CSV table of C-alpha atoms and ligand atoms in Angstrom, one decimal:
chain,number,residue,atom,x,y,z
A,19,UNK,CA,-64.5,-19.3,44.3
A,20,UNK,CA,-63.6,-17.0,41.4
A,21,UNK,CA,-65.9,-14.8,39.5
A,22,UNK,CA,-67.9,-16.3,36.2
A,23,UNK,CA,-65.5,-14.3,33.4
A,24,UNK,CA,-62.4,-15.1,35.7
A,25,UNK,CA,-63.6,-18.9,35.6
A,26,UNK,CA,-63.8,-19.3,31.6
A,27,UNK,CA,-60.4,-17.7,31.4
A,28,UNK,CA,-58.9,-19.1,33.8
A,29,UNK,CA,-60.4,-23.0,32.8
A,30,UNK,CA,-58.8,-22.1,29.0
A,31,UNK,CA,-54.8,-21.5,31.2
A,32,UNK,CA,-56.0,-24.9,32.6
A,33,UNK,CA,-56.5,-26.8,29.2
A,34,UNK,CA,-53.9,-25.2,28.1
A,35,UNK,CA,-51.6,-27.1,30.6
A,36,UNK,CA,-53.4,-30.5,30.6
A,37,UNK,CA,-53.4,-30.5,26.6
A,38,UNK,CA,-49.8,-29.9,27.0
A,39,UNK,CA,-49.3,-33.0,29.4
A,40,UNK,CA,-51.4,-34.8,27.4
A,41,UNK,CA,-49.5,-34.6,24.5
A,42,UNK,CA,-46.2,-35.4,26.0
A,43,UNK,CA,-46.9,-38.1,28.4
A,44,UNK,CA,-44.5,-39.7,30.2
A,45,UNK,CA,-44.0,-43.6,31.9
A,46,UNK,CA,-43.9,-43.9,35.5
A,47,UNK,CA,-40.5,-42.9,37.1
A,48,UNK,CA,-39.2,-41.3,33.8
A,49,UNK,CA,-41.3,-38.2,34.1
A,50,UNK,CA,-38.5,-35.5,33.7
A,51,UNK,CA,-40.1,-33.5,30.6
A,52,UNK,CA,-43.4,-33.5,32.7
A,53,UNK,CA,-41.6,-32.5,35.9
A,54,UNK,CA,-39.4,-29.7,34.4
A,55,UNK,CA,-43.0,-28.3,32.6
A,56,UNK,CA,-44.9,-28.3,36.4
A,57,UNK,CA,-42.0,-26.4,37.5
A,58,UNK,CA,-41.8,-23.7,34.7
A,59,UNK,CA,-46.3,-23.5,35.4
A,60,UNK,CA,-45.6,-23.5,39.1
A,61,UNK,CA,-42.6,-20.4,38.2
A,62,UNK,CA,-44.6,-18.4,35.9
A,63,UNK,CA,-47.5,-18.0,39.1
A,64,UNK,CA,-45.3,-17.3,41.4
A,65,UNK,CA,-45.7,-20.6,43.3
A,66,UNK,CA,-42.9,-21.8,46.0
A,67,UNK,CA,-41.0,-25.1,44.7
A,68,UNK,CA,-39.9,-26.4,47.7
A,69,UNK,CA,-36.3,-28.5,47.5
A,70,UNK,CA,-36.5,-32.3,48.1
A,71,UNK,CA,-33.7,-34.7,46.3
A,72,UNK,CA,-36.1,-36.3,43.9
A,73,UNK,CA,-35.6,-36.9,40.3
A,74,UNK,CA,-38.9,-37.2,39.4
A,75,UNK,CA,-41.9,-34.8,40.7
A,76,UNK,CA,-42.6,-31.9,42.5
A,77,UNK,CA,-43.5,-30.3,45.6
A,78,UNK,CA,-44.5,-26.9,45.8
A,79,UNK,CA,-45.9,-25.2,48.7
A,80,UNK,CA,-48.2,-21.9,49.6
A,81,UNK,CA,-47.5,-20.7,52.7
A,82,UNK,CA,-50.8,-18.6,54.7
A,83,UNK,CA,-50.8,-15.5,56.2
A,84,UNK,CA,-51.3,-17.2,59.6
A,85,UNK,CA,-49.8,-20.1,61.6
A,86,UNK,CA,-51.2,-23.0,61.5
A,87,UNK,CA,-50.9,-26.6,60.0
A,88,UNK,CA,-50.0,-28.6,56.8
A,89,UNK,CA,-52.5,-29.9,54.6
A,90,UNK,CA,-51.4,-31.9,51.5
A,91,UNK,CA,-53.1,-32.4,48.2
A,92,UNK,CA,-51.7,-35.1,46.2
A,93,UNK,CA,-51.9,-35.3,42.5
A,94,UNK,CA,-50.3,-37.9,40.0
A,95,UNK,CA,-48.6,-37.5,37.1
A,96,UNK,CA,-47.4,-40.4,34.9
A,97,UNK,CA,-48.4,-42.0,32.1
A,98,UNK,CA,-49.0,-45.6,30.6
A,99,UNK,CA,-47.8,-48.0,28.1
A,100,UNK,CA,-50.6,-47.4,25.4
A,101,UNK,CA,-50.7,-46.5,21.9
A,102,UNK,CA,-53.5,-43.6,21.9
A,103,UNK,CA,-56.3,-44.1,19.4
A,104,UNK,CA,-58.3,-41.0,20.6
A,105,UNK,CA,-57.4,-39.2,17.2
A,106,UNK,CA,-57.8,-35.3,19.6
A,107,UNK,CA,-55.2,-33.0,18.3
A,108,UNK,CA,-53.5,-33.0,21.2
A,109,UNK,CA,-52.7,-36.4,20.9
A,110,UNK,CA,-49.6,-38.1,22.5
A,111,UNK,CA,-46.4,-37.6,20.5
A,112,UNK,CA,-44.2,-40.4,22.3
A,113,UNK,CA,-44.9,-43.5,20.2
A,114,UNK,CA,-46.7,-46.2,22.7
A,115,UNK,CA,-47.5,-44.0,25.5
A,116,UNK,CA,-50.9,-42.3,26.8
A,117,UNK,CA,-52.2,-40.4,29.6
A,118,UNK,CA,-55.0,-43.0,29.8
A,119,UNK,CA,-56.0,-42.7,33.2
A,120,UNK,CA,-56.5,-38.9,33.3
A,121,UNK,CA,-53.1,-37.6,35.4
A,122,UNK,CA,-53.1,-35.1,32.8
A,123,UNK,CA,-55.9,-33.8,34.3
A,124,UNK,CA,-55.2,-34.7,37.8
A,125,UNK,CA,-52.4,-32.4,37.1
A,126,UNK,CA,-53.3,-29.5,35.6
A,127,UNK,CA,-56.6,-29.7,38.1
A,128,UNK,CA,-54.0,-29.1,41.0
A,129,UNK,CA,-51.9,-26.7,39.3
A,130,UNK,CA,-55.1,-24.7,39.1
A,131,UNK,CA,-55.6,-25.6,42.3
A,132,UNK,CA,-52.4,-24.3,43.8
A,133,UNK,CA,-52.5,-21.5,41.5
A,134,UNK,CA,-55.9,-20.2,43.5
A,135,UNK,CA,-54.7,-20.6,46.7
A,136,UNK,CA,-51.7,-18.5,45.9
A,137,UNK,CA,-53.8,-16.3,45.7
A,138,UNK,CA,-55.7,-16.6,49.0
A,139,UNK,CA,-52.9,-16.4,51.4
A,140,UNK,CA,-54.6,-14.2,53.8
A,141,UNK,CA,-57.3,-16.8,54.8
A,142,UNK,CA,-54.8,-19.9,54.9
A,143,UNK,CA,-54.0,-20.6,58.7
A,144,UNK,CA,-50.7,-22.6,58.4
A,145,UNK,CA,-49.9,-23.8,54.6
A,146,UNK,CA,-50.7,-26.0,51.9
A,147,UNK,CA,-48.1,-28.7,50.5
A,148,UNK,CA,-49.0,-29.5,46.8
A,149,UNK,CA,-47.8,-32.9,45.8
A,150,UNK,CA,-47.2,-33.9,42.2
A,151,UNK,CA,-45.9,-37.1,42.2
A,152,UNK,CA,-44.4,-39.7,39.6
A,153,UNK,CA,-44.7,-43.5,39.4
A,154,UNK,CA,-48.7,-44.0,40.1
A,155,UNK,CA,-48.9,-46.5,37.9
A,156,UNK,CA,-46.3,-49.1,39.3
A,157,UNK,CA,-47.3,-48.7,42.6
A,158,UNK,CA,-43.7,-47.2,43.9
A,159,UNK,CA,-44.3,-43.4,43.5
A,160,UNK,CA,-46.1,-42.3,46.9
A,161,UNK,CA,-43.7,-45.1,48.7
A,162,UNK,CA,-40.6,-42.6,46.9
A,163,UNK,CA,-42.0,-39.3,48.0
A,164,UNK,CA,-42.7,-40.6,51.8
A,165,UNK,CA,-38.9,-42.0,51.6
A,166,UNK,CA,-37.8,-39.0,50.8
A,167,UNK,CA,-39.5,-37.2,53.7
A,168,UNK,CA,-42.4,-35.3,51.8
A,169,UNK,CA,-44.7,-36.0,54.4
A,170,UNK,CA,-42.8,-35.4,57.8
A,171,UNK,CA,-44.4,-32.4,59.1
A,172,UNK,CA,-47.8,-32.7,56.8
A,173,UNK,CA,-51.2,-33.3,59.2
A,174,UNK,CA,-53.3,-34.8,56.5
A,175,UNK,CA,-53.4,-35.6,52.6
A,176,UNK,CA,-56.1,-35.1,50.4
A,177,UNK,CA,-56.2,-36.6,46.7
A,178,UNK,CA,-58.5,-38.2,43.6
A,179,UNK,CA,-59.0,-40.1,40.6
A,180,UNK,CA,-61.2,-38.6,38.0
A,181,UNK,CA,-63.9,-41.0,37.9
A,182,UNK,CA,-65.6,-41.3,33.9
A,183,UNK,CA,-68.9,-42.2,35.0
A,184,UNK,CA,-69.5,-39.5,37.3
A,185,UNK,CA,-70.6,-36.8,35.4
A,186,UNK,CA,-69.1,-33.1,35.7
A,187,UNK,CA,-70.0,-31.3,38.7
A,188,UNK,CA,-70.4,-34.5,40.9
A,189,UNK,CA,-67.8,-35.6,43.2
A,190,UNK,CA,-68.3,-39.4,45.0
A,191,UNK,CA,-67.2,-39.4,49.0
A,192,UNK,CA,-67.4,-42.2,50.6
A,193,UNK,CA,-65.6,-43.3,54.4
A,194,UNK,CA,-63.7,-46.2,54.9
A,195,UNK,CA,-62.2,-48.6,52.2
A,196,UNK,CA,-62.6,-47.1,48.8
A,197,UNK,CA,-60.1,-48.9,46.8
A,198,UNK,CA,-58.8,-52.4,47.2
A,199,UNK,CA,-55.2,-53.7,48.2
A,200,UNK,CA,-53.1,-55.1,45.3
A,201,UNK,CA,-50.9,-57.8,45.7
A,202,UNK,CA,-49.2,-60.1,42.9
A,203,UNK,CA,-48.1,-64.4,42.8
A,204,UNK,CA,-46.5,-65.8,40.4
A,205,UNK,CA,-46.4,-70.0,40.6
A,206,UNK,CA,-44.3,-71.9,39.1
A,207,UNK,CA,-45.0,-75.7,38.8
A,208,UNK,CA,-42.3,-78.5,38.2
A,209,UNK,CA,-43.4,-82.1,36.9
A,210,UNK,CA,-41.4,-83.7,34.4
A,211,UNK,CA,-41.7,-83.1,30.5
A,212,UNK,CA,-41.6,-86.1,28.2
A,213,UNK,CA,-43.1,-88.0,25.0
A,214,UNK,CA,-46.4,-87.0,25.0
A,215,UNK,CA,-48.1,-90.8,24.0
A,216,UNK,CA,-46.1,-91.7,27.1
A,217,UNK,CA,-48.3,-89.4,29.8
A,218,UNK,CA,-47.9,-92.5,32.6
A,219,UNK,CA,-44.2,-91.7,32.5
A,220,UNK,CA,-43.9,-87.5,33.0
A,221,UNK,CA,-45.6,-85.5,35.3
A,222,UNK,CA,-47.6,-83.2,33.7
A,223,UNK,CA,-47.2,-79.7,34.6
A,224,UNK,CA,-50.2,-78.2,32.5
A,225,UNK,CA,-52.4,-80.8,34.5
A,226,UNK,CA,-51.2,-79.9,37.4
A,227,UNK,CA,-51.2,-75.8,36.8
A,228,UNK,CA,-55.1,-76.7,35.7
A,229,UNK,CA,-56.1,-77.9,38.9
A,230,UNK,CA,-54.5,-75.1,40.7
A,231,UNK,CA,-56.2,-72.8,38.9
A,232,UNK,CA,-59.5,-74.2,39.3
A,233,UNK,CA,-59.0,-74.5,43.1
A,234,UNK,CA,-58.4,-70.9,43.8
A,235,UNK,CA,-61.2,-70.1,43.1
A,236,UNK,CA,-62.2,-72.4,46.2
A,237,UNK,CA,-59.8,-70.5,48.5
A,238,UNK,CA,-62.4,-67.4,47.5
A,239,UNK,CA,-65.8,-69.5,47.8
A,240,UNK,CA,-64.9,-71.8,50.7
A,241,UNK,CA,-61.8,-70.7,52.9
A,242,UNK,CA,-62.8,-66.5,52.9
A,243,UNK,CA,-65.7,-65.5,55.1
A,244,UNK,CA,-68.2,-64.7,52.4
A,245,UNK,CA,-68.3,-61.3,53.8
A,246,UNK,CA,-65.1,-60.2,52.5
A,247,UNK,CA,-64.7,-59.0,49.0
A,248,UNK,CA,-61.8,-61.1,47.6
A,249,UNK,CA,-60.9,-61.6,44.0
A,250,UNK,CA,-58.1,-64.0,42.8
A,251,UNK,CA,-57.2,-63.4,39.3
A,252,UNK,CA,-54.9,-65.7,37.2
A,253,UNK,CA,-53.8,-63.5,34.4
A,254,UNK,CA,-50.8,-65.5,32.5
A,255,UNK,CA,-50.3,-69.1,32.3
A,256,UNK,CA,-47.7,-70.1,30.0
A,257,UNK,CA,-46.4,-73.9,29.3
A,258,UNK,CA,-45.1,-76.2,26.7
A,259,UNK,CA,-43.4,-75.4,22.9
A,260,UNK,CA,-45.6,-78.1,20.4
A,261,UNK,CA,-48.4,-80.5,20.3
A,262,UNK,CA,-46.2,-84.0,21.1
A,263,UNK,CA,-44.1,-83.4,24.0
A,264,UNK,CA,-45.1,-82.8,27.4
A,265,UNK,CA,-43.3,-79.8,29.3
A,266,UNK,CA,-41.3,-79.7,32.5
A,267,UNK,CA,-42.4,-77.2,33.8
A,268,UNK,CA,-45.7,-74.4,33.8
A,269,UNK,CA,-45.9,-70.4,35.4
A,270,UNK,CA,-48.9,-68.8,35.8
A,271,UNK,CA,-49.1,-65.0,37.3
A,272,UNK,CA,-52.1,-62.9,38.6
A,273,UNK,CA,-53.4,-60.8,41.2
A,274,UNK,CA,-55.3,-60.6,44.8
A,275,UNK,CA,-57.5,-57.6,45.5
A,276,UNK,CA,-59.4,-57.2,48.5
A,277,UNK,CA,-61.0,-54.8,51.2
A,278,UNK,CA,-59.8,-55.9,54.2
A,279,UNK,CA,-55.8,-55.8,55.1
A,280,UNK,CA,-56.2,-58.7,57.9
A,281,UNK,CA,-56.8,-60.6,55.6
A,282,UNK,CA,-53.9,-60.6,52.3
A,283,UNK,CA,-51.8,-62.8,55.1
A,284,UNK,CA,-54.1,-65.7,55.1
A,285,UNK,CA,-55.1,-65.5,51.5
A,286,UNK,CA,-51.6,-65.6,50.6
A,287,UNK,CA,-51.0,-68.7,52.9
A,288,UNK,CA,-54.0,-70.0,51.8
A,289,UNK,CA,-53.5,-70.3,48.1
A,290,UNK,CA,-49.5,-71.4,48.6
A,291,UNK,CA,-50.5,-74.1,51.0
A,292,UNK,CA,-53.5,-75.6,47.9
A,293,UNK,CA,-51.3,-75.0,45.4
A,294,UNK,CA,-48.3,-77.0,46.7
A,295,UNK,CA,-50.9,-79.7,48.1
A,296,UNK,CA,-51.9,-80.3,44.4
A,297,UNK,CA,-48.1,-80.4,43.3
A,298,UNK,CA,-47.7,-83.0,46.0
A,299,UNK,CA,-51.0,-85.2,45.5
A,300,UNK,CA,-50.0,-85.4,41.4
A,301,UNK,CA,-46.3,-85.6,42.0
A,302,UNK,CA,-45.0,-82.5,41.3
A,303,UNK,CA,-43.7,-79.3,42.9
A,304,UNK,CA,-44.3,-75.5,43.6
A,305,UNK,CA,-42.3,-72.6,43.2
A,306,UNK,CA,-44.9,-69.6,45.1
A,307,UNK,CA,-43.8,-65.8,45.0
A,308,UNK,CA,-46.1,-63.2,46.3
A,309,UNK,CA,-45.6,-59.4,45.8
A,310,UNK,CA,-47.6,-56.6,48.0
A,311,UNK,CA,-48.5,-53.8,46.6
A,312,UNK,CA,-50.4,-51.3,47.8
A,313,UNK,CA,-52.8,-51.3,51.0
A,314,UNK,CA,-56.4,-51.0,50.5
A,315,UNK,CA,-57.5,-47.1,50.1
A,316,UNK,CA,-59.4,-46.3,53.5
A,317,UNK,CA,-60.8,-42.6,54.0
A,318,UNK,CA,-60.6,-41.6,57.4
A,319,UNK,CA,-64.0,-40.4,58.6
A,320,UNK,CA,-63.3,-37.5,60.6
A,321,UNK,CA,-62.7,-35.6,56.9
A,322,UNK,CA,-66.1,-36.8,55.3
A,323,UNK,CA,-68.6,-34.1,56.3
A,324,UNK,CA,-65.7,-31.2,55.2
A,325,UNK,CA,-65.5,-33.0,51.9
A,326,UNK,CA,-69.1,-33.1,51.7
A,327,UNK,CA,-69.3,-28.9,52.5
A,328,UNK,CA,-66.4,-28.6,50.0
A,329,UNK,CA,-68.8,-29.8,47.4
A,330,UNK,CA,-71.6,-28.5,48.1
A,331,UNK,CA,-71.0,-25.3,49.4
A,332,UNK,CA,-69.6,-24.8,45.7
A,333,UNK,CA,-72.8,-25.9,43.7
A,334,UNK,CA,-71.6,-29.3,43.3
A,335,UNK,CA,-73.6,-32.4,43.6
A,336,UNK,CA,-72.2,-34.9,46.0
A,337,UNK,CA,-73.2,-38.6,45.7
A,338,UNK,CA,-72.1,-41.8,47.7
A,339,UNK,CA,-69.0,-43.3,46.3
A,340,UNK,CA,-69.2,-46.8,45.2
A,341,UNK,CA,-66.0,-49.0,46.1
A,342,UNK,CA,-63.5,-50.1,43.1
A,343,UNK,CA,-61.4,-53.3,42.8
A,344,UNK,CA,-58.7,-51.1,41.1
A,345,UNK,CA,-55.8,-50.3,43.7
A,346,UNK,CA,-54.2,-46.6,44.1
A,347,UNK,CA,-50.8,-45.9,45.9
A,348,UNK,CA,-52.3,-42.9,47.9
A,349,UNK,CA,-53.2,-45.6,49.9
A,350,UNK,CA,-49.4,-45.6,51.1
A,351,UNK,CA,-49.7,-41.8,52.4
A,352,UNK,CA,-52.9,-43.6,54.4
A,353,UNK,CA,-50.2,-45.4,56.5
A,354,UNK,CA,-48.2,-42.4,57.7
A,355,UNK,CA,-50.7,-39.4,57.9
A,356,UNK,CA,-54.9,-39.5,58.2
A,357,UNK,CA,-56.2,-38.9,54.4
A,358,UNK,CA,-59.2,-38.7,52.4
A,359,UNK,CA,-59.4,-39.7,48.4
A,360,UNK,CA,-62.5,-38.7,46.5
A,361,UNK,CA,-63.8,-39.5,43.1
A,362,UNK,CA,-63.8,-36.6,40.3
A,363,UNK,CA,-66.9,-37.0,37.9
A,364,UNK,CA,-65.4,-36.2,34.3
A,365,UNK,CA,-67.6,-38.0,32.3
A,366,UNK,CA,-65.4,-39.8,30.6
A,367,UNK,CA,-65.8,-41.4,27.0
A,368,UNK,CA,-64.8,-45.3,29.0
A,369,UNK,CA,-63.4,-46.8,31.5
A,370,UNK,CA,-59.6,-46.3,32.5
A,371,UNK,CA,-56.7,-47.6,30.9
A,372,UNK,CA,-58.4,-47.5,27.3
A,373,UNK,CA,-56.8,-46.1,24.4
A,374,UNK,CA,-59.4,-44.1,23.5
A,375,UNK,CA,-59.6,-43.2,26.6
A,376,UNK,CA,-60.8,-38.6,27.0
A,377,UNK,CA,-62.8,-36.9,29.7
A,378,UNK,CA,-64.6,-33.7,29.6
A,379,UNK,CA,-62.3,-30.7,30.0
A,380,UNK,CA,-64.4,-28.5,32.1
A,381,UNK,CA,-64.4,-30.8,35.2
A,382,UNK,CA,-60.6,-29.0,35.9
A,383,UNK,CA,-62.4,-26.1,37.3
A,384,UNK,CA,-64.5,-27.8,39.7
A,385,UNK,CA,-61.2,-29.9,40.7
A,386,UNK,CA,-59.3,-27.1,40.8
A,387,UNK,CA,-62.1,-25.0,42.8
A,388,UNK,CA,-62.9,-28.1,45.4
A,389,UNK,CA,-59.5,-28.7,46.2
A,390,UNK,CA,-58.9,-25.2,46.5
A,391,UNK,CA,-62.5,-24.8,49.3
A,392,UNK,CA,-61.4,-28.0,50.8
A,393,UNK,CA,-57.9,-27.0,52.1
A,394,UNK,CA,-59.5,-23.4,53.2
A,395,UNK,CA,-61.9,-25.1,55.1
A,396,UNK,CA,-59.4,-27.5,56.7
A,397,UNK,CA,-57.0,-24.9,57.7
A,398,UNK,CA,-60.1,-22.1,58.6
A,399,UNK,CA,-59.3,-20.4,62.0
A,400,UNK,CA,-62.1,-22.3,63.9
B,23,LIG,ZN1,-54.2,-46.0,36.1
B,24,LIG,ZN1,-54.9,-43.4,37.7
């Protein structure tokens, strides 16, 4: 850990950068201004860039004094399709887009944490791989950066959302799942559209879509074990053009999230196997799609009491982490190398994905300061 004086000057270099991100946010995939700006930071300290072909995000590396092995940090960097109401002075400057999940921070926070360890070479046995990475948001950024062979000699990943009600200071750890898997349908169901006095001639889709609808929430209630956490979601449902003719044809869209991986199989089959029953009982039929995302988050537990130290051997208060039914593509990296994903207090002004959506500033010290502990600790001699 730095000194007091060293801290408030070196927090003001940090909101300095996140300001900067903040203002110029950019949408998932197409973060070259934000990319090109990590690199000139990551420059200006004297901070290795290391060369993989990708477009979009970077990955920069501090090399110890001593041999040893690779730890990763992971933050995330892109932005979402939201016209900012925060009013801050810093406010976003590309018309319809906001950093309004907080990779602004998550950025900056692992600049500063790169930045530290940069200068703590001499007690890093082996090295530290810091990954910025693009495309959070649509679920395909960590699945680019393992493609493109990030991760091939890296022993274990480390990474975290800021977490607005979580107050500054705190950190939330919690083994096992963490996150949920996200996975997406889209049904389409085909009667057949006609006068709409007539009813006993057509077959008519928006019944038919109704009773669907209805019954997955069965599939949850009576097919799941009622130990698992599952929630089905229909989010669009769109049908018909006017009030006197029956439609051919109705889609609906939404989402599965759940805890357990074993299960997305069967709940997919599950809700294909009601929904084209319906079709068939009423007379119609079933287009089903289905999507995966990503795999439920899952901290590996071997990490938990280091993450635990790494807070509180810095002052920091350390709670248990409570699960979330939002999903996180880190859980990807989960699948190739053992991880651990931790929850940032920022006390933020809402939840995620809100326009007016700020944090408090100071938190990019402890961030920057934790991740810093927790990759000394992980690569310590012992
Ligand atoms: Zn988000
Ligand atoms: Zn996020």
């Amino acid at each position: 850990m730095i000194t007091i004086e060293k801290q408030e000057e070196f927090l003001k270099k940090l909101i300095g950068y996140r300001r900067e991100l903040h203002k110029h946010p950019e949408l998932s995939m197409k973060e070259y201004e934000t990319t090109k700006r990590i690199k000139r930071w990551l420059y200006e300290n004297d901070i290795k860039v290391l060369d993989f072909p990708i477009e979009v995000g970077v990955v920069a590396e501090i090399e110890g004094e001593h041999e040893g092995k690779t730890v990763a940090i992971r933050a995330d960097i892109d932005a979402l399709p939201i016209e900012e109401k925060t009013e801050l002075p810093f406010s976003s400057v590309n018309k319809g887009i906001m950093h309004a999940c907080g990779h602004d921070f998550h950025t900056a926070a692992i600049l500063g944490t790169a930045i530290i360890l940069s200068k703590r070479k001499a007690e890093i046995y082996g090295r530290v791989r810091i990954i910025f990475q693009p495309g959070e948001e649509t679920g395909k950024g960590s699945q680019y950066i393992i493609e493109e062979g990030v991760l091939r000699d890296v022993d274990c990943i480390f990474g975290m959302h800021n977490k607005p009600d979580l107050p500054v200071g705190t950190i939330g750890i919690r083994s096992g799942e963490l996150m949920a898997s996200v996975d997406r349908f889209e049904i389409k169901v085909i009667g057949s559209g006609g006068h709409a006095g007539i009813p006993n001639k057509c077959i008519d889709p928006i019944v038919v879509a109704s009773q669907i609808v209805a019954s997955m929430q069965t599939v949850v209630s009576r097919s799941i074990s009622p130990i698992e956490s599952v929630v089905i979601s229909i989010t669009r449902f769109n049908s018909g053009t006017t009030w006197n003719v029956i439609s051919d044809s109705a889609e609906m869209e939404g989402t599965v999230r759940t805890f357990n991986n074993n299960i997305r199989e069967e709940i997919r089959n599950l809700m294909e196997r009601t929904a084209k029953g319906i079709a068939r009982a009423l007379g119609g039929k079933i287009e089903f799609k289905w999507f995966s995302y990503s795999p439920v988050l899952e901290n590996d537990v071997r990490f938990k009491d280091l993450c635990i130290e790494a807070a509180e051997d810095n002052g920091y208060k350390y709670v248990e982490a409570k699960r979330n039914l939002g999903g996180e593509d880190f859980s990807f990296y989960q699948t190739v190398v053992p991880s651990f994903f931790v929850w940032m207090g920022v006390d933020g002004t809402e939840e995620w994905h809100k326009a007016n959506y700020n944090l408090k500033e100071d938190a990019l010290m402890v961030a920057a300061n934790y991740f810093s502990d927790l990759a000394l600790k992980v690569l310590s001699k012992k």
